[in-house]
PDB file of C-alpha atoms in Angstrom:
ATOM      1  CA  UNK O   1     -29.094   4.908   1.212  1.00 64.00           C
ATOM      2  CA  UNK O   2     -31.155   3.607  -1.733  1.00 80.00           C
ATOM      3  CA  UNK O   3     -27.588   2.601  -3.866  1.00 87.00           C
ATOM      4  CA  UNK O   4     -24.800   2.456  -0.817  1.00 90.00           C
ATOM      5  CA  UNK O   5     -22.489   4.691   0.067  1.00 93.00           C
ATOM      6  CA  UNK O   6     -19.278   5.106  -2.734  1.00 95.00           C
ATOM      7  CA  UNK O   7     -15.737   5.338  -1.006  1.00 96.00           C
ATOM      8  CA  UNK O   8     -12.303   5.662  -2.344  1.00 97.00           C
ATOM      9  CA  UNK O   9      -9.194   6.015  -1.073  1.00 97.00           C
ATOM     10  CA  UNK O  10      -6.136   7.753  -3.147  1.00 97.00           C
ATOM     11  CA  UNK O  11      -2.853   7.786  -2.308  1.00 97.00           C
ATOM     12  CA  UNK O  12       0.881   7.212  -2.933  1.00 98.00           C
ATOM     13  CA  UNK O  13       4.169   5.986  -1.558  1.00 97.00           C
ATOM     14  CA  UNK O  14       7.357   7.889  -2.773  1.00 97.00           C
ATOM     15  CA  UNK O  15       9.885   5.780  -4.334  1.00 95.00           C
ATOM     16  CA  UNK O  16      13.151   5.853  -3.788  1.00 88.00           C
ATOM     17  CA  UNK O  17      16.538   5.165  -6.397  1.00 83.00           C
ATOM     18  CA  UNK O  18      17.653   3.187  -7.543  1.00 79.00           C
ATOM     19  CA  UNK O  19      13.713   2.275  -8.416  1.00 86.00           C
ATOM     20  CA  UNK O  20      11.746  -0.861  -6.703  1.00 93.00           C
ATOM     21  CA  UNK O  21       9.117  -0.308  -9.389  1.00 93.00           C
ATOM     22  CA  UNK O  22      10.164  -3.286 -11.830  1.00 94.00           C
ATOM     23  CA  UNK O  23      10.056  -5.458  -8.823  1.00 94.00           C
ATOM     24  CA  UNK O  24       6.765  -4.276  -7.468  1.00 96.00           C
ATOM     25  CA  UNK O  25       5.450  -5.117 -10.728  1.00 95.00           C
ATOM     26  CA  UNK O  26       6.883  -8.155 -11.460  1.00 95.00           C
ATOM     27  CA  UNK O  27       5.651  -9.349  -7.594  1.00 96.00           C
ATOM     28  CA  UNK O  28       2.198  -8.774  -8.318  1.00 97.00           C
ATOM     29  CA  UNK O  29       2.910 -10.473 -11.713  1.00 96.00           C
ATOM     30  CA  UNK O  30       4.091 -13.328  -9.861  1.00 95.00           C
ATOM     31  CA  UNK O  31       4.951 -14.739 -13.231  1.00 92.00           C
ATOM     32  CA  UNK O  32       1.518 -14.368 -14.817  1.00 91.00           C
ATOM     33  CA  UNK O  33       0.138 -16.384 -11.723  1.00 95.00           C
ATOM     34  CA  UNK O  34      -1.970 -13.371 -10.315  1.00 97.00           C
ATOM     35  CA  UNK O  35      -3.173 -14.016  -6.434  1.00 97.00           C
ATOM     36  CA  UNK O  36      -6.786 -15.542  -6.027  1.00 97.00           C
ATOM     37  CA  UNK O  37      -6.744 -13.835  -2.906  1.00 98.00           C
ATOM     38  CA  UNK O  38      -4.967 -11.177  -1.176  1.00 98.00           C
ATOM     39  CA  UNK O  39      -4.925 -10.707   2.700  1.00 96.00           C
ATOM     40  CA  UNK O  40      -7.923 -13.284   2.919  1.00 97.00           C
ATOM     41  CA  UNK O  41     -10.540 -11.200   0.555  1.00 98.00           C
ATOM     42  CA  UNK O  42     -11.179 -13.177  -2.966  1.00 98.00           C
ATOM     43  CA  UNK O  43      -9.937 -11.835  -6.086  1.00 98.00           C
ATOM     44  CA  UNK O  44     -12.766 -11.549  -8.753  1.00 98.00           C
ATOM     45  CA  UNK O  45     -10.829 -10.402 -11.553  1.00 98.00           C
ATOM     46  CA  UNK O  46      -7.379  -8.536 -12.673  1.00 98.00           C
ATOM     47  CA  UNK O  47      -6.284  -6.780 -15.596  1.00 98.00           C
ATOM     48  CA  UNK O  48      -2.844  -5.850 -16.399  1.00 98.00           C
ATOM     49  CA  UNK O  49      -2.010  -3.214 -18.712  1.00 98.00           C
ATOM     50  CA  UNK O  50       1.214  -3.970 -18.792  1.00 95.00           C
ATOM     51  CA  UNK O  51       3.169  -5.725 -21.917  1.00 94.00           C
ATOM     52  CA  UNK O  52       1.787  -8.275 -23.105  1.00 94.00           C
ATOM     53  CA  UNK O  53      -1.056  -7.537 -20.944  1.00 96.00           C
ATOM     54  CA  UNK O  54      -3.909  -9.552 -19.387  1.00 97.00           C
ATOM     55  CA  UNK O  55      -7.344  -9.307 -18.356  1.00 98.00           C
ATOM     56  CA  UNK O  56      -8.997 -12.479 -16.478  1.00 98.00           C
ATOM     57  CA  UNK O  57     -12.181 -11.050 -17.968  1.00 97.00           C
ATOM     58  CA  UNK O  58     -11.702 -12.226 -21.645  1.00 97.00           C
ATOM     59  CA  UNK O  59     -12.307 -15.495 -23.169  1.00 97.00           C
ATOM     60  CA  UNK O  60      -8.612 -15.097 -24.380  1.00 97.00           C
ATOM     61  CA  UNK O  61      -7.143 -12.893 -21.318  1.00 97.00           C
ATOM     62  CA  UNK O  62      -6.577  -9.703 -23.346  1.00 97.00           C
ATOM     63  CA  UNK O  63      -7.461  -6.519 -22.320  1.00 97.00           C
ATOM     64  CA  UNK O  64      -8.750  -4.147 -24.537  1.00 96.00           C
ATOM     65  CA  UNK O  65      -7.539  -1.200 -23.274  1.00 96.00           C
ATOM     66  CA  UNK O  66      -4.290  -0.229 -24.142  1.00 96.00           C
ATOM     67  CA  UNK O  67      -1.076  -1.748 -23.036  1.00 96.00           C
ATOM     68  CA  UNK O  68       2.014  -0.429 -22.327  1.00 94.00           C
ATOM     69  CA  UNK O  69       6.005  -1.556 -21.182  1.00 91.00           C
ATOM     70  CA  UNK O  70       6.911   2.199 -19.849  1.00 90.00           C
ATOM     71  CA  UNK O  71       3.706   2.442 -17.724  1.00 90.00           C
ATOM     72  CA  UNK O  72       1.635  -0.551 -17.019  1.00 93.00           C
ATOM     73  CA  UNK O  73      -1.339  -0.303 -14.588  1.00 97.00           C
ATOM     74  CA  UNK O  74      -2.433  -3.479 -12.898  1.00 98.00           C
ATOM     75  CA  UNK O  75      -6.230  -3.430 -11.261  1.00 98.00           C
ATOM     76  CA  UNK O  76      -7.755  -6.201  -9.011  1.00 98.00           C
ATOM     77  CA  UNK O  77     -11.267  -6.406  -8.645  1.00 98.00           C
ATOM     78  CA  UNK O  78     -12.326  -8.151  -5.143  1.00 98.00           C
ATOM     79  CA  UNK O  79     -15.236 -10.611  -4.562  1.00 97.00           C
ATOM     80  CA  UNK O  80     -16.745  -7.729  -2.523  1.00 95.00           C
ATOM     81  CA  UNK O  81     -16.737  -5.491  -5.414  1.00 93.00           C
ATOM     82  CA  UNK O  82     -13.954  -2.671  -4.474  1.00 97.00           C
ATOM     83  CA  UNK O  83     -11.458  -2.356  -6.657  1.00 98.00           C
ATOM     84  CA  UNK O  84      -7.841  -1.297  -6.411  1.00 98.00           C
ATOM     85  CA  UNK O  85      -5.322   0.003  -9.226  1.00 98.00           C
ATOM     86  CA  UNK O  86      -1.383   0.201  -9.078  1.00 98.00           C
ATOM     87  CA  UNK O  87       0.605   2.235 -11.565  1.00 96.00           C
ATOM     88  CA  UNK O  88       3.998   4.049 -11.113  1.00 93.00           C
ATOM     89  CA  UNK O  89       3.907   7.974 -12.006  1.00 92.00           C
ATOM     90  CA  UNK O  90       5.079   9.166 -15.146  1.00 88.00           C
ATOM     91  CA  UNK O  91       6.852  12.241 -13.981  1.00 90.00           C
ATOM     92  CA  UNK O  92       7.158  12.161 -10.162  1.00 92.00           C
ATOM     93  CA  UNK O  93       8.849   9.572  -7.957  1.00 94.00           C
ATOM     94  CA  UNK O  94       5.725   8.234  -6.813  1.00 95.00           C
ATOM     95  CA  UNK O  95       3.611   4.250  -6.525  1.00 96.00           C
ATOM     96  CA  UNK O  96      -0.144   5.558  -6.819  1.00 97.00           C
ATOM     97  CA  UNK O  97      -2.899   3.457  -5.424  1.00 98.00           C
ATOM     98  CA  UNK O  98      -6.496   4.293  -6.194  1.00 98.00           C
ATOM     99  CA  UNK O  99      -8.922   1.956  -4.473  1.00 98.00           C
ATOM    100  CA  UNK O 100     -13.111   2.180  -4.865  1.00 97.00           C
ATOM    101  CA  UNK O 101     -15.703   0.235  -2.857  1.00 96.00           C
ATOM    102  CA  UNK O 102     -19.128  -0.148  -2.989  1.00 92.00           C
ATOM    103  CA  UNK O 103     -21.135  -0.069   0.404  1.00 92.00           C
ATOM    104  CA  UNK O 104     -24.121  -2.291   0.260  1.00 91.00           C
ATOM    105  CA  UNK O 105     -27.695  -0.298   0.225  1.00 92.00           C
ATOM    106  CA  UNK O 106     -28.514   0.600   4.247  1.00 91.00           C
ATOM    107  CA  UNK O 107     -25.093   0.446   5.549  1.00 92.00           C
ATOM    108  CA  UNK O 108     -23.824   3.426   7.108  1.00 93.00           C
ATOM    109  CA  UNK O 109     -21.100   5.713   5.533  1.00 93.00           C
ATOM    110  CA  UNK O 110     -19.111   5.450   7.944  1.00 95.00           C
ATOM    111  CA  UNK O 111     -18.887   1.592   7.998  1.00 95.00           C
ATOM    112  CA  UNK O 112     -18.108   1.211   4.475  1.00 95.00           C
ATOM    113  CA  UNK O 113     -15.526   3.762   5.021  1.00 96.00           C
ATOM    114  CA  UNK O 114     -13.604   1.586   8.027  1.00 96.00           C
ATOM    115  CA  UNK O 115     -13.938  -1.308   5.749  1.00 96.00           C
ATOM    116  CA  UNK O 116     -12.197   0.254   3.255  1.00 96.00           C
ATOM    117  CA  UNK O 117      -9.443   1.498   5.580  1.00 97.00           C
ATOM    118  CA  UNK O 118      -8.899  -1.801   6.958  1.00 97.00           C
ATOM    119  CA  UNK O 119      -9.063  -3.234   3.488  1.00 98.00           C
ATOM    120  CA  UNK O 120      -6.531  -0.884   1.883  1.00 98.00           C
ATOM    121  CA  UNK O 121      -3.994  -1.243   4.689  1.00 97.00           C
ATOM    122  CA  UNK O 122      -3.967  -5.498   4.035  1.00 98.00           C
ATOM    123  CA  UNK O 123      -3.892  -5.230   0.495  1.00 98.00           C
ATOM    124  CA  UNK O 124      -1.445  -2.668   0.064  1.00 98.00           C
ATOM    125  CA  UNK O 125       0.883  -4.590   2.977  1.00 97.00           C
ATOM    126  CA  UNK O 126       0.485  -7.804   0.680  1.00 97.00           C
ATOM    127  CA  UNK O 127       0.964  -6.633  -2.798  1.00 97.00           C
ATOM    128  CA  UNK O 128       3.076  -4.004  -2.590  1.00 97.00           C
ATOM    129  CA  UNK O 129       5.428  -4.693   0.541  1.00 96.00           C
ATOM    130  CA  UNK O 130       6.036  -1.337   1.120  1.00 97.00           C
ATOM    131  CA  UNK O 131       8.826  -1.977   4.205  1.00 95.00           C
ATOM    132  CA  UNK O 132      10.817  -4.767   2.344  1.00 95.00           C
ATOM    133  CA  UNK O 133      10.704  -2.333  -1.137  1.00 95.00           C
ATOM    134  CA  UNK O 134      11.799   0.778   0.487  1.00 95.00           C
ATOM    135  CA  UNK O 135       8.482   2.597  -0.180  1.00 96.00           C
ATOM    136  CA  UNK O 136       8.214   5.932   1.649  1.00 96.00           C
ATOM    137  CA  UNK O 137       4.751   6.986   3.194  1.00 94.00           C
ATOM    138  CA  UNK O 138       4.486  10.585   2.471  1.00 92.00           C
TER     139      UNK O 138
END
């Protein structure tokens, strides 16, 4: 209770062929013009690991992780302080998700934990519009 209860939420869609992938990507890309907000909660920062990458969190936008055109990772950091990351798998037909958030000192486990479910389900319905790209819930 003294530092707030940590929740994250992994998971995956399947993907089927040909791939929706590039276009996932490129969607959240949304030609360098990265949402402010997604599903009504505020967008702090995002980094793109993608080619040529990005990172809102540099004076000149580049990250300094590695980047890469065969397996970019894209991560959005809300206003509220969870954070969600997007990358395709490298050897299974898979979209992985991995999403973190913060509960605030004093709020119950189990709060933080239906915030995050509610929050996942909005952001991954936004970004990755799993229906109209033919993801498959496993």
């Amino acid at each position: 209770s003294r530092y707030g209860s940590f929740v994250s939420r992994n998971g995956y869609f399947y993907v089927p062929t040909p791939s929706p992938v590039p276009r996932i990507i490129e969607g959240i890309r949304n030609g360098s013009s990265y949402a402010k907000e997604v599903g009504g909660y505020k967008v702090r920062a995002v980094r793109d690991l993608g080619v040529p990458g990005y990172d809102s969190t540099k004076a000149d936008n580049k990250p300094t992780l590695p980047c890469s055109a065969t397996s970019p990772m894209i991560s959005f950091t809300f206003e509220n302080g969870t954070v969600f990351q997007f990358r395709a798998s490298g050897t299974e037909p898979k979209f992985k998700y991995y999403v973190e958030m913060a509960g605030e000192p004093g709020v119950d486990r189990e709060v933080v934990e239906r915030d995050v479910e509610v929050m996942v389900g909005v952001v991954l319905e936004e970004l990755l519009k799993p229906d109209l790209n033919g993801l498959i819930r496993p």
